[in-house]
Tab-separated table of C-alpha atoms in Angstrom:
chain	number	residue	atom	x	y	z
A	1	MET	CA	-35.223	47.380	-16.863
A	2	THR	CA	-32.623	46.309	-14.260
A	3	LEU	CA	-31.732	49.960	-12.127
A	4	SER	CA	-28.465	48.814	-11.883
A	5	LEU	CA	-26.477	45.360	-12.709
A	6	PHE	CA	-25.635	44.386	-9.242
A	7	ASN	CA	-28.845	44.093	-8.240
A	8	GLN	CA	-29.110	40.536	-8.638
A	9	PHE	CA	-26.439	40.372	-5.904
A	10	LEU	CA	-28.426	41.990	-3.274
A	11	SER	CA	-29.323	39.542	-0.718
A	12	PRO	CA	-32.722	38.613	-0.762
A	13	SER	CA	-35.500	39.336	1.596
A	14	LEU	CA	-38.938	39.041	1.954
A	15	MET	CA	-40.688	41.354	4.078
A	16	TRP	CA	-36.971	41.741	6.159
A	17	THR	CA	-36.930	37.837	6.156
A	18	PRO	CA	-33.813	37.039	5.109
A	19	LEU	CA	-33.950	34.472	2.098
A	20	ALA	CA	-30.211	33.844	1.809
A	21	ALA	CA	-31.067	31.212	4.686
A	22	ILE	CA	-33.309	29.162	2.156
A	23	ALA	CA	-30.876	29.678	-0.580
A	24	LEU	CA	-28.057	28.107	1.811
A	25	ALA	CA	-30.045	25.622	2.882
A	26	LEU	CA	-31.098	24.346	-0.622
A	27	PRO	CA	-27.861	21.970	-1.350
A	28	TRP	CA	-28.655	19.994	2.274
A	29	ALA	CA	-32.082	19.240	0.820
A	30	LEU	CA	-30.324	18.236	-2.447
A	31	PHE	CA	-28.975	15.639	-1.312
A	32	PRO	CA	-30.571	12.368	0.338
A	33	ARG	CA	-29.311	11.092	3.585
A	34	GLN	CA	-27.284	7.465	3.842
A	35	THR	CA	-29.685	5.241	4.136
A	36	ALA	CA	-29.445	1.841	6.430
A	37	ARG	CA	-29.531	0.117	3.159
A	38	TRP	CA	-26.894	-2.395	1.509
A	39	VAL	CA	-27.765	-1.219	-2.139
A	40	ASN	CA	-29.217	2.073	-2.842
A	41	ASN	CA	-30.979	4.037	-5.378
A	42	ARG	CA	-28.946	5.428	-8.392
A	43	LEU	CA	-28.715	8.869	-6.592
A	44	LEU	CA	-27.173	7.932	-3.044
A	45	SER	CA	-24.595	5.058	-4.865
A	46	LEU	CA	-23.596	7.986	-7.078
A	47	GLN	CA	-23.150	10.086	-4.087
A	48	SER	CA	-21.638	7.794	-1.877
A	49	TRP	CA	-18.931	7.057	-5.022
A	50	PHE	CA	-18.046	10.562	-5.657
A	51	LEU	CA	-17.886	11.984	-1.815
A	52	GLY	CA	-15.804	8.714	-1.409
A	53	GLN	CA	-13.409	9.631	-4.456
A	54	PHE	CA	-13.045	13.186	-3.281
A	55	THR	CA	-12.566	12.665	-0.190
A	56	GLN	CA	-9.766	9.997	-1.145
A	57	GLN	CA	-7.830	12.236	-3.349
A	58	ILE	CA	-8.061	15.291	-1.375
A	59	PHE	CA	-6.513	13.650	1.860
A	60	LEU	CA	-3.908	11.060	-0.159
A	61	PRO	CA	-0.776	13.918	0.566
A	62	ILE	CA	-1.685	14.795	4.034
A	63	ASN	CA	-0.554	12.703	7.023
A	64	ASN	CA	-3.208	10.968	9.597
A	65	PRO	CA	-3.716	13.615	12.208
A	66	GLY	CA	-5.194	15.808	9.034
A	67	HIS	CA	-7.778	13.211	8.531
A	68	LYS	CA	-9.999	14.640	10.775
A	69	TRP	CA	-10.777	17.306	8.441
A	70	ALA	CA	-12.441	14.714	6.142
A	71	LEU	CA	-15.758	15.451	7.194
A	72	LEU	CA	-15.525	19.524	6.976
A	73	LEU	CA	-13.635	19.683	3.757
A	74	ALA	CA	-16.058	17.349	2.051
A	75	SER	CA	-19.158	18.786	3.222
A	76	LEU	CA	-17.837	22.401	2.368
A	77	MET	CA	-16.753	20.839	-1.526
A	78	LEU	CA	-20.190	19.212	-1.621
A	79	PHE	CA	-21.655	22.751	-0.455
A	80	LEU	CA	-19.611	24.959	-2.494
A	81	ILE	CA	-20.535	23.024	-5.794
A	82	THR	CA	-23.687	23.091	-5.369
A	83	LEU	CA	-24.385	26.483	-4.368
A	84	ASN	CA	-22.490	27.431	-7.559
A	85	THR	CA	-23.952	25.096	-10.062
A	86	THR	CA	-27.470	26.018	-8.672
A	87	GLY	CA	-26.873	29.569	-8.714
A	88	LEU	CA	-26.213	29.054	-12.408
A	89	LEU	CA	-29.910	28.963	-12.899
A	90	PRO	CA	-32.193	31.404	-13.837
A	91	TYR	CA	-33.790	33.691	-10.843
A	92	THR	CA	-31.938	32.041	-8.419
A	93	PHE	CA	-29.443	33.607	-5.954
A	94	THR	CA	-26.004	32.631	-5.431
A	95	PRO	CA	-24.639	33.031	-1.592
A	96	THR	CA	-20.717	32.348	-3.041
A	97	THR	CA	-21.110	35.723	-4.755
A	98	GLN	CA	-21.080	37.524	-1.190
A	99	LEU	CA	-17.732	38.201	-0.394
A	100	SER	CA	-19.199	38.443	3.466
A	101	MET	CA	-19.781	35.039	2.770
A	102	ASN	CA	-16.631	33.242	1.536
A	103	MET	CA	-14.727	35.561	3.886
A	104	GLY	CA	-16.873	33.948	6.272
A	105	PHE	CA	-15.586	30.574	5.122
A	106	ALA	CA	-12.078	31.323	4.042
A	107	ILE	CA	-10.612	33.085	7.415
A	108	PRO	CA	-11.878	30.433	10.269
A	109	LEU	CA	-10.627	27.659	8.120
A	110	TRP	CA	-6.968	28.830	7.004
A	111	LEU	CA	-6.538	30.662	10.655
A	112	ALA	CA	-7.329	27.203	12.201
A	113	THR	CA	-4.869	25.606	9.609
A	114	VAL	CA	-2.175	28.048	10.966
A	115	ILE	CA	-3.377	27.670	14.960
A	116	LEU	CA	-2.873	23.663	14.498
A	117	GLY	CA	0.353	24.261	12.711
A	118	LEU	CA	1.583	26.601	15.656
A	119	TRP	CA	0.069	24.555	17.928
A	120	THR	CA	1.564	21.017	17.055
A	121	GLN	CA	4.730	22.049	15.780
A	122	PRO	CA	6.108	25.422	16.091
A	123	THR	CA	9.088	25.036	14.476
A	124	GLN	CA	8.214	23.584	11.820
A	125	ALA	CA	5.014	25.715	10.726
A	126	LEU	CA	7.839	28.914	10.737
A	127	GLY	CA	10.093	26.972	9.229
A	128	HIS	CA	7.812	27.171	6.088
A	129	LEU	CA	7.933	31.133	6.226
A	130	LEU	CA	11.661	30.515	4.625
A	131	PRO	CA	12.084	28.085	1.879
A	132	GLU	CA	14.893	25.603	1.524
A	133	GLY	CA	18.235	26.524	-0.011
A	134	THR	CA	18.060	30.295	-0.112
A	135	PRO	CA	21.040	32.343	-0.124
A	136	THR	CA	21.935	34.300	2.670
A	137	PRO	CA	21.613	37.705	1.815
A	138	LEU	CA	17.958	36.836	0.735
A	139	ILE	CA	16.900	35.580	4.485
A	140	PRO	CA	15.492	38.714	6.003
A	141	VAL	CA	13.545	39.650	2.625
A	142	LEU	CA	11.871	36.848	1.827
A	143	ILE	CA	10.875	36.060	5.370
A	144	ILE	CA	8.466	39.265	5.032
A	145	ILE	CA	7.838	38.420	1.741
A	146	GLU	CA	6.501	34.654	3.318
A	147	THR	CA	5.059	35.918	6.176
A	148	ILE	CA	2.757	38.697	3.378
A	149	SER	CA	1.685	35.646	1.535
A	150	LEU	CA	0.664	34.005	4.645
A	151	PHE	CA	-1.381	36.408	5.451
A	152	ILE	CA	-2.829	37.412	2.017
A	153	ARG	CA	-4.042	33.670	2.061
A	154	PRO	CA	-7.614	34.307	3.198
A	155	ILE	CA	-8.531	37.140	1.371
A	156	ALA	CA	-6.731	35.517	-1.524
A	157	LEU	CA	-9.509	32.699	-1.048
A	158	GLY	CA	-12.225	34.655	-0.483
A	159	VAL	CA	-11.796	36.958	-3.037
A	160	ARG	CA	-10.919	34.404	-5.542
A	161	LEU	CA	-14.394	32.319	-4.990
A	162	THR	CA	-16.200	35.652	-4.599
A	163	ALA	CA	-15.142	37.901	-7.976
A	164	ASN	CA	-14.830	34.552	-10.482
A	165	LEU	CA	-18.649	33.830	-9.343
A	166	THR	CA	-19.471	37.237	-9.463
A	167	ALA	CA	-17.623	38.160	-12.589
A	168	GLY	CA	-19.507	35.109	-14.219
A	169	HIS	CA	-22.658	36.089	-13.477
A	170	LEU	CA	-22.316	39.417	-14.444
A	171	LEU	CA	-21.214	38.599	-17.617
A	172	ILE	CA	-24.459	36.456	-17.986
A	173	GLN	CA	-26.585	38.758	-17.308
A	174	LEU	CA	-24.465	41.439	-19.456
A	175	ILE	CA	-24.669	38.960	-22.353
A	176	SER	CA	-28.543	38.096	-21.589
A	177	SER	CA	-29.515	41.903	-21.628
A	178	ALA	CA	-27.790	42.264	-24.419
A	179	THR	CA	-29.031	39.667	-26.146
A	180	SER	CA	-32.667	40.613	-25.169
A	181	VAL	CA	-32.245	43.757	-26.432
A	182	LEU	CA	-30.845	43.032	-29.727
A	183	LEU	CA	-33.414	40.420	-30.796
A	184	SER	CA	-35.926	43.704	-31.575
A	185	ILE	CA	-33.388	45.429	-33.082
A	186	LEU	CA	-30.821	43.404	-35.179
A	187	PRO	CA	-31.497	39.889	-34.572
A	188	ALA	CA	-28.732	38.499	-36.762
A	189	VAL	CA	-26.112	40.159	-33.947
A	190	ALA	CA	-28.582	38.923	-31.331
A	191	THR	CA	-27.529	35.191	-32.651
A	192	PHE	CA	-24.010	35.519	-32.157
A	193	THR	CA	-24.657	36.788	-29.030
A	194	ILE	CA	-26.585	34.137	-27.957
A	195	THR	CA	-24.173	32.133	-29.142
A	196	LEU	CA	-21.394	33.878	-26.745
A	197	LEU	CA	-23.811	33.322	-23.991
A	198	PHE	CA	-23.754	29.764	-24.959
A	199	LEU	CA	-20.096	29.419	-24.814
A	200	LEU	CA	-19.668	31.574	-21.540
A	201	THR	CA	-22.531	29.056	-20.417
A	202	LEU	CA	-20.549	26.423	-20.595
A	203	LEU	CA	-17.409	27.940	-18.936
A	204	GLU	CA	-19.709	29.210	-16.506
A	205	VAL	CA	-20.500	25.675	-15.150
A	206	ALA	CA	-16.697	24.919	-15.606
A	207	VAL	CA	-15.871	27.318	-13.754
A	208	ALA	CA	-18.321	26.775	-10.877
A	209	MET	CA	-16.840	23.474	-10.305
A	210	ILE	CA	-13.414	24.355	-10.754
A	211	GLN	CA	-13.845	27.237	-8.286
A	212	ALA	CA	-15.374	25.300	-5.558
A	213	TYR	CA	-12.674	22.797	-5.664
A	214	VAL	CA	-9.837	24.969	-6.161
A	215	PHE	CA	-11.315	26.114	-2.618
A	216	VAL	CA	-11.247	22.937	-0.690
A	217	LEU	CA	-7.975	22.211	-2.343
A	218	LEU	CA	-6.307	24.866	-1.276
A	219	LEU	CA	-7.786	24.535	2.452
A	220	SER	CA	-6.412	21.462	1.895
A	221	LEU	CA	-2.851	21.995	0.767
A	222	TYR	CA	-2.366	24.649	4.283
A	223	LEU	CA	-3.694	21.776	5.948
A	224	GLN	CA	-0.935	19.664	4.561
A	225	GLU	CA	1.625	22.110	5.586
A	226	ASN	CA	0.452	22.500	9.257
A	227	VAL	CA	0.063	19.054	10.151
B	1	MET	CA	-43.714	9.989	-6.956
B	2	LEU	CA	-47.198	10.894	-6.212
B	3	SER	CA	-48.545	7.553	-5.783
B	4	ARG	CA	-45.923	6.913	-3.290
B	5	LEU	CA	-47.115	10.534	-1.457
B	6	VAL	CA	-50.700	8.681	-1.437
B	7	PHE	CA	-49.187	5.415	-0.113
B	8	LEU	CA	-47.133	7.358	2.828
B	9	ALA	CA	-50.135	9.202	3.280
B	10	GLY	CA	-52.456	6.409	3.487
B	11	SER	CA	-50.131	4.456	5.807
B	12	LEU	CA	-50.275	7.031	9.185
B	13	LYS	CA	-51.914	5.799	11.745
B	14	SER	CA	-55.058	7.995	11.785
B	15	SER	CA	-57.112	10.526	10.158
B	16	GLY	CA	-56.580	14.041	10.996
B	17	PRO	CA	-53.619	16.681	11.274
B	18	ILE	CA	-53.775	16.487	15.425
B	19	GLY	CA	-54.114	12.701	15.135
B	20	ALA	CA	-51.133	12.045	13.078
B	21	GLY	CA	-49.151	15.021	15.210
B	22	LEU	CA	-49.884	12.902	18.544
B	23	VAL	CA	-48.448	9.673	16.505
B	24	GLN	CA	-45.392	11.085	15.802
B	25	ALA	CA	-44.815	13.320	18.999
B	26	SER	CA	-45.037	10.050	21.421
B	27	ARG	CA	-42.793	7.825	18.922
B	28	SER	CA	-39.029	9.182	19.413
B	29	LEU	CA	-37.028	9.367	16.077
B	30	GLN	CA	-35.520	5.752	15.032
B	31	THR	CA	-34.275	5.264	18.430
B	32	SER	CA	-35.700	1.779	18.559
B	33	SER	CA	-34.240	-1.254	16.474
B	34	GLN	CA	-37.733	-1.937	15.536
B	35	SER	CA	-37.126	0.769	12.784
B	36	LEU	CA	-33.952	-1.125	11.404
B	37	ALA	CA	-35.557	-4.321	10.920
B	38	PRO	CA	-36.746	-5.583	8.761
B	39	VAL	CA	-36.623	-2.703	6.146
B	40	PRO	CA	-39.725	-2.559	3.781
B	41	PRO	CA	-38.940	-2.895	0.242
B	42	LEU	CA	-37.872	0.415	-1.786
B	43	PRO	CA	-39.250	0.114	-5.418
B	44	GLU	CA	-36.669	-0.607	-7.812
B	45	TYR	CA	-37.183	2.654	-10.234
B	46	GLY	CA	-38.378	5.848	-9.417
B	47	GLY	CA	-41.911	7.141	-10.346
B	48	LYS	CA	-42.523	7.460	-14.304
B	49	VAL	CA	-41.938	10.997	-15.729
B	50	ARG	CA	-42.876	12.530	-18.815
B	51	HIS	CA	-40.070	14.792	-20.680
B	52	GLY	CA	-38.365	14.343	-17.984
B	53	LEU	CA	-40.073	16.602	-15.209
B	54	ILE	CA	-43.681	16.283	-15.432
B	55	PRO	CA	-45.160	12.876	-13.356
B	56	GLU	CA	-47.033	10.673	-15.294
B	57	GLU	CA	-49.747	10.833	-12.208
B	58	LEU	CA	-50.698	14.052	-14.076
B	59	PHE	CA	-51.620	12.876	-17.510
B	60	GLN	CA	-53.142	10.230	-16.115
B	61	LEU	CA	-55.519	12.411	-13.815
B	62	LEU	CA	-56.114	14.108	-16.665
B	63	TYR	CA	-56.994	11.546	-19.596
B	64	PRO	CA	-60.855	10.398	-18.350
B	65	LYS	CA	-62.111	14.641	-18.566
B	66	THR	CA	-59.315	15.541	-21.517
B	67	GLY	CA	-57.961	12.961	-23.021
B	68	VAL	CA	-54.389	12.940	-24.549
B	69	THR	CA	-53.760	16.613	-25.275
B	70	GLY	CA	-55.028	18.024	-22.127
B	71	PRO	CA	-52.201	18.281	-20.123
B	72	TYR	CA	-50.097	19.646	-23.283
B	73	MET	CA	-53.094	22.357	-23.456
B	74	LEU	CA	-53.417	23.049	-19.062
B	75	GLY	CA	-49.564	23.774	-19.870
B	76	THR	CA	-49.629	26.103	-23.079
B	77	GLY	CA	-52.962	27.847	-21.788
B	78	LEU	CA	-50.728	27.870	-18.663
B	79	LEU	CA	-47.719	29.719	-20.235
B	80	VAL	CA	-49.423	31.802	-22.543
B	81	TYR	CA	-51.759	33.311	-19.791
B	82	LEU	CA	-48.437	34.315	-17.822
B	83	LEU	CA	-46.693	35.588	-20.840
B	84	SER	CA	-50.417	37.665	-21.431
B	85	LYS	CA	-51.022	38.933	-18.270
B	86	GLU	CA	-47.436	40.091	-17.991
B	87	ILE	CA	-47.404	37.791	-14.945
B	88	TYR	CA	-44.035	36.509	-16.218
B	89	ILE	CA	-42.265	39.076	-18.375
B	90	ILE	CA	-40.132	37.943	-20.673
B	91	ASN	CA	-36.330	39.377	-19.856
B	92	HIS	CA	-32.803	38.798	-20.092
B	93	GLU	CA	-32.760	36.235	-17.521
B	94	THR	CA	-35.653	34.113	-19.878
B	95	ILE	CA	-32.304	34.310	-22.399
B	96	ALA	CA	-30.169	32.931	-19.666
B	97	ALA	CA	-32.486	30.457	-18.643
B	98	ILE	CA	-33.371	29.354	-22.325
B	99	THR	CA	-29.334	28.519	-22.525
B	100	ILE	CA	-28.877	27.060	-19.364
B	101	GLY	CA	-32.061	25.153	-20.113
B	102	THR	CA	-30.119	23.552	-23.240
B	103	ILE	CA	-26.995	22.660	-21.489
B	104	ILE	CA	-28.986	21.084	-18.967
B	105	VAL	CA	-31.358	19.052	-21.407
B	106	TYR	CA	-28.313	18.604	-23.640
B	107	GLY	CA	-26.152	17.026	-20.725
B	108	VAL	CA	-29.046	14.864	-19.468
B	109	LYS	CA	-29.529	13.404	-22.945
B	110	LYS	CA	-26.094	13.233	-23.906
B	111	PHE	CA	-24.344	11.660	-20.313
B	112	GLY	CA	-27.813	10.540	-18.686
B	113	PRO	CA	-27.774	6.585	-19.946
B	114	SER	CA	-23.508	6.385	-19.200
B	115	VAL	CA	-24.085	7.485	-15.683
B	116	ALA	CA	-27.077	5.776	-15.008
B	117	ALA	CA	-25.189	2.429	-16.211
B	118	PHE	CA	-21.854	3.946	-13.980
B	119	ALA	CA	-24.262	3.627	-11.257
B	120	ASP	CA	-25.579	0.722	-12.046
B	121	LYS	CA	-22.593	-0.805	-12.343
B	122	LEU	CA	-21.572	0.313	-8.662
B	123	ASN	CA	-24.407	-1.447	-7.090
B	124	GLU	CA	-24.084	-4.334	-9.533
B	125	ASP	CA	-20.238	-4.864	-8.086
B	126	LYS	CA	-21.172	-4.860	-4.698
B	127	MET	CA	-23.762	-7.441	-5.137
B	128	ALA	CA	-20.998	-9.656	-7.582
B	129	LYS	CA	-18.726	-9.774	-4.739
B	130	ALA	CA	-21.192	-10.992	-2.410
B	131	GLN	CA	-22.102	-13.292	-4.497
B	132	GLU	CA	-19.594	-14.192	-5.667
B	133	ALA	CA	-18.189	-14.656	-1.707
B	134	LYS	CA	-21.596	-16.780	-1.413
B	135	ASP	CA	-20.574	-19.154	-4.469
B	136	VAL	CA	-17.184	-19.525	-3.180
B	137	ALA	CA	-18.554	-20.879	-0.238
B	138	MET	CA	-21.136	-22.798	-1.661
B	139	SER	CA	-18.343	-24.462	-4.103
B	140	SER	CA	-15.705	-25.362	-1.360
B	141	LEU	CA	-18.909	-26.915	0.715
B	142	THR	CA	-20.011	-28.941	-2.074
B	143	GLN	CA	-16.230	-29.756	-2.958
B	144	ALA	CA	-15.161	-30.837	0.884
B	145	ILE	CA	-18.328	-33.001	0.338
B	146	GLU	CA	-17.202	-34.669	-2.426
B	147	ASN	CA	-14.029	-35.729	-0.843
B	148	GLU	CA	-16.424	-36.389	2.334
B	149	LYS	CA	-17.250	-39.227	-0.051
B	150	LYS	CA	-14.118	-40.304	-1.822
B	151	GLU	CA	-12.935	-40.911	1.452
B	152	GLN	CA	-16.173	-43.209	2.180
B	153	TRP	CA	-15.116	-44.912	-0.395
B	154	ARG	CA	-11.762	-45.530	0.304
B	155	VAL	CA	-12.086	-47.167	3.587
B	156	GLU	CA	-14.360	-49.643	1.570
B	157	GLY	CA	-11.347	-50.162	-0.217
B	158	ARG	CA	-9.026	-50.725	2.754
B	159	ALA	CA	-9.486	-54.585	3.154
B	160	MET	CA	-8.492	-55.164	0.118
B	161	LEU	CA	-5.483	-53.086	0.841
B	162	PHE	CA	-4.489	-55.063	3.783
B	163	ASP	CA	-4.716	-58.444	1.770
B	164	ALA	CA	-2.432	-57.003	-0.853
B	165	LYS	CA	-0.027	-56.032	2.162
B	166	ARG	CA	-0.390	-59.082	3.720
B	167	ASN	CA	0.424	-61.067	0.587
B	168	ASN	CA	3.224	-58.737	0.010
B	169	VAL	CA	4.675	-59.693	3.199
B	170	ALA	CA	3.995	-63.283	3.247
B	171	MET	CA	5.903	-63.615	-0.353
B	172	LEU	CA	8.675	-61.499	1.040
B	173	LEU	CA	9.068	-64.346	4.591
B	174	GLU	CA	8.807	-67.159	1.521
B	175	THR	CA	11.365	-65.816	-0.250
B	176	ASN	CA	13.371	-65.526	2.468
B	177	TYR	CA	13.346	-68.551	3.910
B	178	ARG	CA	13.945	-69.776	0.382
B	179	GLU	CA	17.165	-67.767	0.343
B	180	ARG	CA	18.318	-69.382	3.453
B	181	LEU	CA	17.996	-72.318	2.645
B	182	HIS	CA	19.658	-72.437	-0.534
B	183	MET	CA	22.403	-70.695	1.309
B	184	VAL	CA	22.424	-73.742	3.834
B	185	THR	CA	22.685	-76.174	1.489
B	186	ASN	CA	25.166	-74.754	-0.753
B	187	GLU	CA	27.302	-74.532	3.129
B	188	VAL	CA	26.906	-78.155	3.312
B	189	LYS	CA	27.839	-79.038	-0.273
B	190	ARG	CA	31.049	-76.953	0.012
B	191	ARG	CA	32.159	-78.604	3.310
B	192	LEU	CA	31.689	-82.110	1.950
B	193	ASP	CA	33.341	-80.789	-1.251
B	194	TYR	CA	36.113	-80.108	0.842
B	195	GLN	CA	36.877	-83.471	2.244
B	196	ILE	CA	36.361	-85.246	-0.847
B	197	ALA	CA	38.947	-82.956	-2.009
B	198	LEU	CA	40.984	-83.722	0.642
B	199	GLN	CA	40.663	-87.286	0.172
B	200	HIS	CA	41.383	-87.347	-3.733
B	201	LEU	CA	44.480	-85.619	-2.438
B	202	ASN	CA	45.548	-87.965	-0.002
B	203	ARG	CA	44.933	-90.770	-2.375
B	204	ARG	CA	47.079	-89.295	-5.028
B	205	MET	CA	49.864	-88.085	-2.914
B	206	GLN	CA	49.744	-91.967	-2.077
B	207	GLN	CA	50.043	-93.087	-5.276
B	208	GLU	CA	52.726	-90.773	-6.490
B	209	HIS	CA	54.609	-91.395	-3.341
B	210	MET	CA	54.345	-95.264	-4.511
B	211	ILE	CA	55.122	-94.950	-7.716
B	212	ASN	CA	58.608	-92.839	-6.819
B	213	TRP	CA	59.251	-95.421	-4.560
B	214	VAL	CA	58.680	-98.337	-6.696
B	215	GLU	CA	60.681	-96.630	-9.908
B	216	LYS	CA	63.619	-95.570	-7.954
B	217	ASN	CA	63.963	-98.744	-6.364
B	218	VAL	CA	63.945	-100.394	-9.703
B	219	ILE	CA	66.363	-98.098	-10.941
B	220	GLY	CA	68.191	-98.753	-7.850
B	221	SER	CA	68.337	-102.643	-8.343
B	222	ILE	CA	69.565	-102.209	-11.920
B	223	THR	CA	73.139	-102.817	-11.344
B	224	PRO	CA	75.626	-101.895	-13.740
B	225	GLN	CA	76.527	-105.283	-15.306
B	226	GLN	CA	72.909	-105.994	-15.375
B	227	GLU	CA	72.889	-102.414	-17.516
B	228	LYS	CA	75.597	-103.734	-19.810
B	229	GLU	CA	73.829	-107.009	-21.159
B	230	SER	CA	70.462	-105.609	-21.238
B	231	ILE	CA	72.182	-102.948	-23.434
B	232	ALA	CA	74.333	-105.545	-25.313
B	233	LYS	CA	71.228	-107.731	-26.122
B	234	CYS	CA	69.161	-104.098	-27.263
B	235	ILE	CA	71.382	-103.990	-29.771
B	236	ALA	CA	71.645	-107.897	-31.198
B	237	ASP	CA	68.288	-108.028	-30.899
B	238	LEU	CA	68.119	-105.085	-33.224
B	239	LYS	CA	70.457	-106.700	-35.693
B	240	VAL	CA	68.145	-108.924	-36.137
B	241	LEU	CA	65.395	-107.293	-36.679
B	242	ALA	CA	67.090	-105.053	-38.949
B	243	LYS	CA	68.122	-108.336	-40.792
B	244	THR	CA	64.515	-109.353	-41.180
B	245	THR	CA	63.067	-106.271	-42.435
B	246	GLN	CA	66.032	-106.141	-44.962
B	247	ALA	CA	64.989	-109.472	-46.071
B	248	LYS	CA	61.391	-108.314	-46.267
B	249	ALA	CA	62.156	-105.684	-48.160
B	250	ALA	CA	63.932	-107.527	-50.425
B	251	ALA	CA	61.492	-110.386	-51.177
C-alpha cells in the first residue's frame, strides 16, 4: 500500500547514492556503438537508419549554420525517447518526470538559440517579436505579447514534458491500484479497469514517443528562427 | 550469447584477474591500425533464445540432469518461492507489468518479422549496390575484351579490304582511259567528217554551177528563128501523130 501516489516520482537513492545516475545512463547502454564494419547486425542497421532519417527530417528546413546542432538534437531525441519508453516498464524510474531535469534541458538549449540569434543576426532576431502585417495601433501590445511568449518558451518546453509523463505515470498507477483492489472485491469491474489500463498504456507509449519528438521539434523550430 | 562470453573469456591473454588487467593496461584502446584490420567475422545470427528471453544455453546446461522440463520447473519454483515468501509482492505494479508486458509481446510478435525484414533489406540493398557496381565493372571489362577481339579479327580482313580498294581504283582508271579514248576517236571523226562534207559541198556547187552555165548557154543559143522553127515542127509532128492515132483508133 503506497503512502502517497507521488512516491514513484521520488528520485531513488540507495544509501545516499543517487540511483538516478544509473537511470540516466541506461539509454547509453541500450544502443550499440557504431562499428568499423560496413554491414552490421539488425539492431545497428535499424539504429543508423532511424537516426539518419530523423536528422534529415528535422534539419530539412534549417539553414546550413544550424546543422551544427544535428548531433545534439539527434542524441537528445534518442535519449528522451528511450527514457520515456523504458519508464513505462514496471518498477522503473523515469528521469523525465523530474521538472528539474527537463528544465535543465529546456532552458540552456532555448537560451542558446536566443543568444545565437541575437549574436549573429540581431535585427532579424528582434524582428521576430513582431509578426508581419500587423496593424499599426496593435504594435506595442503585440511586442509585449511576443516577448512574453518568447520567455514562456523554456518553461513550456520543460513543463510540457514533465506534465505529460507525470500525468501518464500517475494515471497508470491509479488505475492499476484500482484494478488490484477491485480484483478481490468486484472482478467484473476489474476487467473493465484492466481494459482501461490497457488502452491507457497504449496511449502512454504513444505519448512517450510523441513528447520526446515534440520537445526536439520545438527546439529545432526555435533554432530555425534564429540561425 | 553466453557461449560468446565464454569465447571472449578464453581469448584473454593470461589467466587470473591481475594478468588480464596488466594486458589491458599495456595496450591502449584501439589506437593502432592493428585493431582495424583484418576484423574477425561476426556471427551472422544472434544467440538462440527460447520464449524471446531465456538463452538456449540454460536449457542445454540443465538438460543432462533434469531433462526437458528442468528449466521450466526451475522457473515455476522460483516464482512460487518469491510469491510465497513475499519477496515479490503482488501490487498495482504487477497489473501495470502485465499490461505493458502484453503490449510488448503483442508488438514484437506482430511487427517483429516485418521490422527484421526491413533491417535485412537495408543491408541487402547496401550489398546489392556494391554487387551491382562490381557486376557493371566486370561486364564493361568483358565487353571491352570482346571489342578488342573483334578489332583483331577486323585487322585480319584488312588485306582483303585493300585488294578490293585497289581493284576499285584500277577499274576507275581503266574506265577513265576508255572514256578519253572514245572522246579522242569522236573528235577525230568529227574533223574528218567536216572535211568530207566540205568536199561534197564543193563538188555539188561545181556541178550546179556547171549545169546552170550549160543551161544558160543553151537557152541563150536558141535564137528566136530557131525557136519558131522548132515550134512549127513540133506542131507538124503533133498533127501527124494525131492522124496516126486516129487511124489506129479507127482500125
